[in-house]
Tab-separated table of C-alpha atoms and ligand atoms in Angstrom:
chain	number	residue	atom	x	y	z
L	198	MET	CA	82.877	167.270	-12.232
L	199	PRO	CA	85.857	165.791	-14.153
L	200	VAL	CA	87.544	162.809	-12.518
L	201	ASN	CA	91.323	162.605	-12.354
L	202	LEU	CA	92.363	158.948	-12.597
L	203	LYS	CA	95.958	159.539	-11.416
L	204	GLN	CA	94.709	161.271	-8.294
L	205	ILE	CA	92.202	158.507	-7.563
L	206	ALA	CA	94.648	155.660	-8.257
L	207	GLY	CA	97.062	157.007	-5.646
L	208	VAL	CA	94.546	157.060	-2.814
L	209	GLU	CA	94.663	154.457	-0.032
L	210	LEU	CA	91.083	153.271	-0.028
L	211	LYS	CA	88.955	153.019	3.096
L	212	PHE	CA	87.532	149.718	1.836
L	213	THR	CA	90.515	147.488	2.377
L	214	LYS	CA	91.949	144.176	1.266
L	215	GLY	CA	91.667	141.090	3.432
L	216	HIS	CA	87.948	140.468	2.903
L	217	ARG	CA	86.645	137.029	1.986
L	218	MET	CA	84.856	137.833	-1.266
L	219	CYS	CA	85.434	135.468	-4.214
L	220	ALA	CA	88.425	136.407	-6.375
L	221	GLY	CA	87.181	138.671	-9.163
L	222	CYS	CA	83.882	139.575	-7.447
L	223	GLY	CA	82.184	142.513	-9.177
L	224	VAL	CA	80.823	143.798	-5.858
L	225	ALA	CA	84.327	144.243	-4.388
L	226	ILE	CA	85.402	146.254	-7.458
L	227	PHE	CA	82.272	148.382	-7.180
L	228	VAL	CA	82.824	149.220	-3.514
L	229	ARG	CA	86.433	150.207	-4.215
L	230	GLU	CA	85.245	152.583	-6.944
L	231	LEU	CA	82.603	153.932	-4.594
L	232	SER	CA	85.203	154.550	-1.914
L	233	ALA	CA	87.519	156.281	-4.406
L	234	ALA	CA	84.652	158.560	-5.461
L	235	ALA	CA	83.863	159.578	-1.874
L	236	GLN	CA	87.497	160.049	-0.857
L	237	ASP	CA	88.202	162.182	-3.935
L	238	LEU	CA	85.286	164.368	-2.879
L	239	GLY	CA	86.448	164.598	0.735
L	240	ILE	CA	83.025	163.675	2.076
L	241	ASP	CA	82.510	161.461	5.141
L	242	LEU	CA	80.354	158.342	4.786
L	243	VAL	CA	78.488	156.276	7.352
L	244	PHE	CA	77.288	152.866	6.146
L	245	SER	CA	74.458	150.567	7.024
L	246	ASN	CA	74.978	147.234	5.238
L	247	ALA	CA	72.148	144.731	4.778
L	248	THR	CA	72.957	141.058	5.225
L	249	GLY	CA	74.321	139.598	2.016
L	250	CYS	CA	77.633	138.735	0.386
L	251	LEU	CA	79.205	142.155	0.905
L	252	GLU	CA	78.231	142.249	4.555
L	253	VAL	CA	79.250	138.744	5.630
L	254	THR	CA	82.555	138.665	3.736
L	255	THR	CA	83.864	142.013	4.977
L	256	SER	CA	83.027	141.857	8.658
L	257	VAL	CA	84.221	138.510	9.958
L	258	TYR	CA	84.844	139.146	13.667
L	259	PRO	CA	87.286	140.453	14.877
L	260	GLU	CA	88.287	141.930	11.524
L	261	SER	CA	86.668	144.435	9.172
L	262	SER	CA	87.438	145.764	5.703
L	263	TRP	CA	85.681	149.052	6.442
L	264	LYS	CA	87.621	152.075	7.629
L	265	TYR	CA	84.263	153.846	7.775
L	266	PRO	CA	81.655	153.917	10.526
L	267	TRP	CA	79.732	150.810	9.430
L	268	ILE	CA	76.756	149.011	10.901
L	269	HIS	CA	75.608	145.502	10.155
L	270	SER	CA	71.895	145.606	9.488
L	271	ALA	CA	69.296	142.888	9.050
L	272	PHE	CA	68.429	141.800	5.513
L	273	GLU	CA	65.258	143.903	5.427
L	274	ASN	CA	66.060	147.179	7.167
L	275	ALA	CA	69.351	148.773	6.109
L	276	SER	CA	67.438	151.959	5.219
L	277	ALA	CA	65.562	152.109	8.545
L	278	THR	CA	68.862	151.689	10.397
L	279	ILE	CA	70.618	154.457	8.472
L	280	SER	CA	67.562	156.730	8.830
L	281	GLY	CA	67.903	156.451	12.611
L	282	VAL	CA	71.625	157.145	12.472
L	283	GLU	CA	71.076	160.170	10.245
L	284	ARG	CA	68.428	161.664	12.576
L	285	ALA	CA	70.564	161.000	15.655
L	286	TYR	CA	73.544	162.736	14.012
L	287	TYR	CA	71.622	165.909	13.194
L	288	ALA	CA	69.860	165.934	16.589
L	289	LEU	CA	73.134	165.580	18.499
L	290	LYS	CA	74.725	168.238	16.304
L	291	ALA	CA	71.864	170.638	17.004
L	292	LYS	CA	72.349	170.054	20.743
L	293	GLY	CA	76.057	170.821	20.387
L	294	LYS	CA	77.031	167.285	21.399
L	295	ILE	CA	78.824	166.575	18.110
L	296	ASN	CA	81.479	168.865	16.699
L	297	HIS	CA	81.877	167.824	13.126
L	298	ASP	CA	82.195	170.285	10.271
L	299	LYS	CA	82.743	167.991	7.285
L	300	LYS	CA	79.892	167.063	4.950
L	301	VAL	CA	78.461	163.606	5.686
L	302	LYS	CA	76.302	161.311	3.597
L	303	PHE	CA	74.531	158.375	5.203
L	304	VAL	CA	74.615	155.296	2.991
L	305	ALA	CA	72.442	152.184	2.961
L	306	ILE	CA	73.968	149.442	0.821
L	307	ALA	CA	72.257	146.164	-0.077
L	308	GLY	CA	72.269	143.390	-2.653
L	309	ASP	CA	69.324	142.997	-5.001
L	310	GLY	CA	67.538	140.768	-2.470
L	311	GLY	CA	67.994	143.446	0.192
L	312	SER	CA	66.708	146.164	-2.132
L	313	TYR	CA	64.333	144.881	-4.848
L	314	ASP	CA	62.621	142.447	-2.476
L	315	ILE	CA	62.912	142.296	1.283
L	316	GLY	CA	64.490	145.750	1.760
L	317	LEU	CA	62.054	147.568	-0.523
L	318	GLN	CA	59.690	148.766	2.202
L	319	SER	CA	62.456	150.303	4.302
L	320	MET	CA	64.079	151.889	1.210
L	321	SER	CA	60.705	153.352	0.271
L	322	GLY	CA	60.084	154.651	3.799
L	323	ALA	CA	63.463	156.369	4.002
L	324	MET	CA	63.019	157.979	0.588
L	325	GLU	CA	59.492	159.127	1.376
L	326	ARG	CA	60.593	160.680	4.680
L	327	GLY	CA	63.313	162.584	2.836
L	328	HIS	CA	66.382	161.515	4.814
L	329	ASN	CA	69.809	162.673	3.665
L	330	ILE	CA	70.781	159.170	2.544
L	331	LEU	CA	72.219	157.470	-0.512
L	332	PHE	CA	70.624	154.081	-1.141
L	333	ILE	CA	72.873	151.742	-3.133
L	334	SER	CA	71.695	148.533	-4.699
L	335	TYR	CA	74.655	146.408	-5.806
L	336	ASP	CA	72.771	144.224	-8.212
L	337	ASN	CA	74.256	140.777	-8.803
L	338	GLU	CA	70.794	139.584	-9.843
L	339	ALA	CA	70.169	136.844	-7.264
L	340	TYR	CA	70.503	135.943	-3.587
L	341	MET	CA	74.137	134.932	-3.924
L	342	ASN	CA	75.153	134.656	-0.283
L	343	THR	CA	72.651	131.916	0.455
L	344	GLY	CA	73.207	129.839	-2.679
L	345	TYR	CA	72.011	131.671	-5.831
L	346	GLN	CA	68.227	131.823	-5.358
L	347	ARG	CA	66.163	133.930	-7.771
L	348	SER	CA	65.250	137.507	-6.854
L	349	SER	CA	62.976	139.979	-8.610
L	350	ALA	CA	66.150	141.351	-10.232
L	351	THR	CA	67.060	137.997	-11.782
L	352	PRO	CA	66.725	138.240	-15.572
L	353	LEU	CA	64.354	136.208	-17.672
L	354	TYR	CA	65.506	132.597	-18.298
L	355	ALA	CA	68.511	132.790	-15.942
L	356	ASN	CA	69.156	129.562	-14.074
L	357	THR	CA	68.941	129.836	-10.265
L	358	THR	CA	68.593	127.211	-7.534
L	359	THR	CA	64.937	128.137	-6.944
L	360	ALA	CA	64.020	128.576	-10.638
L	361	PRO	CA	66.293	126.061	-12.366
L	362	PHE	CA	66.364	125.461	-16.088
L	363	GLY	CA	64.982	121.993	-16.733
L	364	LYS	CA	62.686	120.013	-19.006
L	365	SER	CA	59.527	121.757	-17.835
L	366	VAL	CA	60.845	125.061	-16.385
L	367	PRO	CA	62.884	127.414	-18.599
L	368	GLY	CA	64.728	129.102	-15.681
L	369	LYS	CA	63.097	132.259	-14.368
L	370	THR	CA	59.886	133.030	-16.232
L	371	GLN	CA	59.461	136.683	-15.228
L	372	PRO	CA	61.543	139.658	-16.418
L	373	ARG	CA	63.480	141.895	-14.026
L	374	LYS	CA	61.670	144.352	-11.779
L	375	ASP	CA	62.452	147.989	-12.637
L	376	LEU	CA	63.846	149.250	-9.333
L	377	PHE	CA	65.179	152.421	-10.952
L	378	ALA	CA	61.620	153.425	-11.899
L	379	ILE	CA	60.408	152.616	-8.381
L	380	ALA	CA	63.101	154.791	-6.793
L	381	VAL	CA	62.343	157.670	-9.166
L	382	ALA	CA	58.617	157.385	-8.378
L	383	HIS	CA	59.422	158.598	-4.842
L	384	GLY	CA	60.198	162.046	-6.227
L	385	ILE	CA	63.811	161.901	-5.019
L	386	PRO	CA	66.235	164.480	-6.409
L	387	TYR	CA	68.768	162.080	-7.966
L	388	ALA	CA	69.031	158.500	-9.258
L	389	ALA	CA	71.501	156.799	-11.609
L	390	THR	CA	72.546	153.437	-12.999
L	391	VAL	CA	76.251	152.537	-13.200
L	392	SER	CA	78.571	149.820	-14.461
L	393	ILE	CA	82.013	149.127	-12.968
L	394	TYR	CA	83.732	149.153	-16.398
L	395	TYR	CA	82.704	152.797	-16.976
L	396	TRP	CA	84.624	154.033	-13.930
L	397	ASN	CA	84.566	157.684	-14.940
L	398	ASP	CA	80.802	157.685	-15.431
L	399	LEU	CA	80.396	155.734	-12.162
L	400	ILE	CA	82.552	158.054	-10.071
L	401	THR	CA	80.921	161.178	-11.495
L	402	LYS	CA	77.446	159.812	-10.707
L	403	VAL	CA	78.370	158.592	-7.215
L	404	GLN	CA	79.866	161.999	-6.430
L	405	LYS	CA	76.611	163.666	-7.485
L	406	ALA	CA	74.593	161.206	-5.403
L	407	LEU	CA	76.776	161.991	-2.378
L	408	THR	CA	76.666	165.764	-2.823
L	409	ILE	CA	72.970	166.282	-3.508
L	410	GLU	CA	71.018	166.819	-0.295
L	411	GLY	CA	68.187	164.359	0.420
L	412	PRO	CA	67.535	160.772	-0.676
L	413	THR	CA	69.549	159.658	-3.706
L	414	PHE	CA	69.836	156.288	-5.418
L	415	ILE	CA	72.544	154.328	-7.276
L	416	LEU	CA	71.905	151.022	-9.055
L	417	SER	CA	75.055	149.121	-10.001
L	418	ILE	CA	75.389	146.027	-12.165
L	419	THR	CA	77.885	143.861	-10.268
L	420	PRO	CA	78.612	140.440	-11.796
L	421	CYS	CA	78.941	137.449	-9.438
L	422	ILE	CA	81.381	134.689	-10.427
L	423	PRO	CA	79.563	131.568	-9.152
L	424	GLY	CA	76.046	133.015	-9.449
L	425	TRP	CA	76.457	133.969	-13.097
L	426	ALA	CA	78.568	130.837	-13.654
L	427	MET	CA	81.262	132.756	-15.483
L	428	PRO	CA	85.084	132.804	-15.691
L	429	THR	CA	86.815	134.396	-12.677
L	430	GLY	CA	88.285	137.325	-14.596
L	431	ASP	CA	85.152	138.404	-16.473
L	432	ALA	CA	83.351	140.773	-14.080
L	433	VAL	CA	84.665	143.962	-15.660
L	434	SER	CA	84.325	142.839	-19.296
L	435	LEU	CA	80.772	141.606	-18.676
L	436	SER	CA	79.893	144.923	-17.034
L	437	LYS	CA	81.080	146.527	-20.275
L	438	SER	CA	79.237	144.056	-22.451
L	439	ALA	CA	76.006	144.620	-20.480
L	440	VAL	CA	76.093	148.277	-21.557
L	441	GLU	CA	77.273	147.626	-25.125
L	442	THR	CA	74.386	145.223	-25.781
L	443	GLY	CA	71.733	147.500	-24.260
L	444	TYR	CA	71.099	145.102	-21.386
L	445	TRP	CA	72.129	147.776	-18.850
L	446	PRO	CA	71.352	151.311	-20.076
L	447	LEU	CA	73.332	154.016	-18.286
L	448	ILE	CA	70.918	156.702	-17.173
L	449	GLU	CA	70.429	159.513	-14.695
L	450	TYR	CA	67.407	161.217	-13.253
L	451	GLU	CA	68.003	164.651	-11.803
L	452	ASN	CA	65.230	166.898	-10.470
L	453	GLY	CA	62.580	165.619	-12.850
L	454	VAL	CA	64.823	165.226	-15.902
L	455	TYR	CA	66.081	161.906	-17.331
L	456	LYS	CA	69.554	161.971	-18.919
L	457	TRP	CA	71.127	159.492	-21.342
L	458	SER	CA	74.755	158.909	-20.286
L	459	PRO	CA	77.443	159.567	-22.928
L	460	SER	CA	78.970	156.083	-22.345
L	461	ASN	CA	75.934	154.355	-23.917
L	462	PRO	CA	76.864	152.883	-27.337
L	463	LYS	CA	75.903	154.503	-30.631
L	464	GLN	CA	75.014	151.059	-32.013
L	465	LEU	CA	74.044	148.042	-29.910
L	466	LYS	CA	76.053	144.810	-30.055
L	467	PRO	CA	74.155	141.457	-30.255
L	468	ILE	CA	72.772	140.348	-26.887
L	469	GLU	CA	74.558	136.986	-27.358
L	470	GLU	CA	77.836	138.763	-26.524
L	471	PHE	CA	76.543	139.294	-23.001
L	472	VAL	CA	74.622	136.062	-22.334
L	473	SER	CA	76.877	133.491	-24.020
L	474	LYS	CA	79.705	133.985	-21.473
L	475	GLN	CA	77.447	133.030	-18.546
L	476	LYS	CA	76.497	129.430	-17.883
L	477	ARG	CA	73.366	130.600	-16.052
L	478	PHE	CA	71.923	131.233	-19.547
L	479	GLU	CA	73.050	127.867	-20.938
L	480	GLY	CA	69.468	126.525	-21.071
L	481	MET	CA	68.100	129.631	-22.781
L	482	LEU	CA	70.880	129.558	-25.374
L	483	LYS	CA	69.760	126.088	-26.479
L	484	LYS	CA	66.337	127.470	-27.489
L	485	PRO	CA	66.341	130.252	-30.141
L	486	GLU	CA	62.764	131.304	-29.275
L	487	LEU	CA	63.808	132.007	-25.668
L	488	VAL	CA	66.814	134.041	-26.804
L	489	GLU	CA	64.499	136.020	-29.100
L	490	HIS	CA	62.093	136.737	-26.259
L	491	PHE	CA	64.993	137.809	-24.046
L	492	ARG	CA	66.253	140.146	-26.800
L	493	GLN	CA	62.812	141.737	-27.137
L	494	GLU	CA	62.632	142.383	-23.393
L	495	VAL	CA	66.049	144.042	-23.463
L	496	ILE	CA	65.221	146.246	-26.459
L	497	GLN	CA	61.853	147.239	-25.009
L	498	ASN	CA	63.496	148.408	-21.785
L	499	TYR	CA	66.282	150.180	-23.693
L	500	GLU	CA	63.832	152.048	-25.922
L	501	LYS	CA	61.692	152.974	-22.924
L	502	TYR	CA	64.622	154.727	-21.262
L	503	LYS	CA	65.893	156.300	-24.500
L	504	LYS	CA	62.464	157.833	-24.920
L	505	LEU	CA	62.339	159.083	-21.319
L	506	CYS	CA	65.771	160.648	-21.867
L	507	GLY	CA	64.518	162.295	-25.049
L	508	VAL	CA	67.053	160.601	-27.349
L	509	ALA	CA	64.752	158.167	-29.186
O	628	TPP	C1	64.630	137.885	7.199
O	628	TPP	C2	65.759	137.094	6.621
O	628	TPP	N1	65.486	136.137	5.715
O	628	TPP	C3	66.501	135.415	5.182
O	628	TPP	C4	67.790	135.652	5.556
O	628	TPP	C5	68.901	134.808	4.989
O	628	TPP	N2	69.715	135.575	4.051
O	628	TPP	C6	70.874	136.164	4.405
O	628	TPP	S1	71.666	136.898	3.126
O	628	TPP	C7	70.436	136.396	2.061
O	628	TPP	C8	70.517	136.692	0.602
O	628	TPP	C9	71.037	138.053	0.275
O	628	TPP	O1	70.847	138.304	-1.086
O	628	TPP	P1	71.158	139.712	-1.698
O	628	TPP	O2	70.518	140.793	-0.931
O	628	TPP	O3	70.815	139.683	-3.158
O	628	TPP	O4	72.721	139.895	-1.486
O	628	TPP	P2	73.931	138.998	-2.065
O	628	TPP	O5	74.075	137.838	-1.143
O	628	TPP	O6	73.591	138.605	-3.451
O	628	TPP	O7	75.097	139.907	-1.986
O	628	TPP	C10	69.435	135.684	2.725
O	628	TPP	C11	68.242	135.079	2.080
O	628	TPP	C12	68.036	136.661	6.508
O	628	TPP	N3	69.261	136.971	6.900
O	628	TPP	N4	67.005	137.361	7.018
O	629	SF4	S1	79.264	134.746	-4.353
O	629	SF4	FE1	79.264	136.345	-5.933
O	629	SF4	S2	78.686	138.292	-4.929
O	629	SF4	FE2	79.281	136.775	-3.353
O	629	SF4	S3	81.479	137.180	-2.986
O	629	SF4	FE3	81.357	135.549	-4.527
O	629	SF4	S4	81.412	136.644	-6.500
O	629	SF4	FE4	80.928	138.161	-4.927
């Protein structure tokens, strides 16, 4: 459905100011866009938030940035928690103990650590059981809250505190795990990747993910200022650059069909435009053979999804 920016810009968001996230944090921008999408749709949300930056910075007792029903969950089980809430809601409704006529979507939200790694089993369980939940992975590509440790979403050759770039170790030596493919493999009705720069694409996809009944999945690239070692104001431009260089293809999967999003570029920009603005890639940028390998990984992934979407 078309998104009206004027209408969305005027809305008082239910994810409020006053949180303790770093200035310019990509995750904060993402959650505001998410909230705008849901409020524009008039759908009620209930959140379960895995431990991580978003959770600890927005819920410092006795304050909260969430004007939604919101539950702190352990690092590993945001999906199990929201599954229980979802079942309880429908059971109480069936018994006539809840009078609530609005549409509700139950949302589990986690960082990449809480989704690609430690939260994967509970995400998988909730998807397999077919709960009416949206699982959101806000992917800042490392365990940022605890000091920038590598995760299975961390890109090849990025510098992290547990896989540092040095004389003998070239940063992380494995490419990113494909969580989108893993989510799709559950046979869920809807999955999509988003980038905060492409707000229209993001809001349209989030609204679909909230409206479609059953387990749905959103994967968002959300730059982290200290973790990516980048200038404070660059989260939005790097989210754009990630798409323009093919690093972050924008895709959808709906009832068995992959779709190439219109915001993907006609011609890719050089990958250097994305990596050179982040000090976490400083070591890789000193070695042309590492940059070349990185480029090949990016292109391979891009072509894979183009082909699945039938545009290659
Ligand atoms: C079982 C368990 N192990 C470790 C921790 C410590 N811990 C809290 S948050 C966190 C990292 C979260 O990383 P991620 O999910 O990527 O979210 P981000 O901080 O990047 O937003 C860790 C390791 C924990 N809370 N529980
Ligand atoms: S450390 Fe990164 S993810 Fe965490 S609040 Fe700061 S910018 Fe956001």
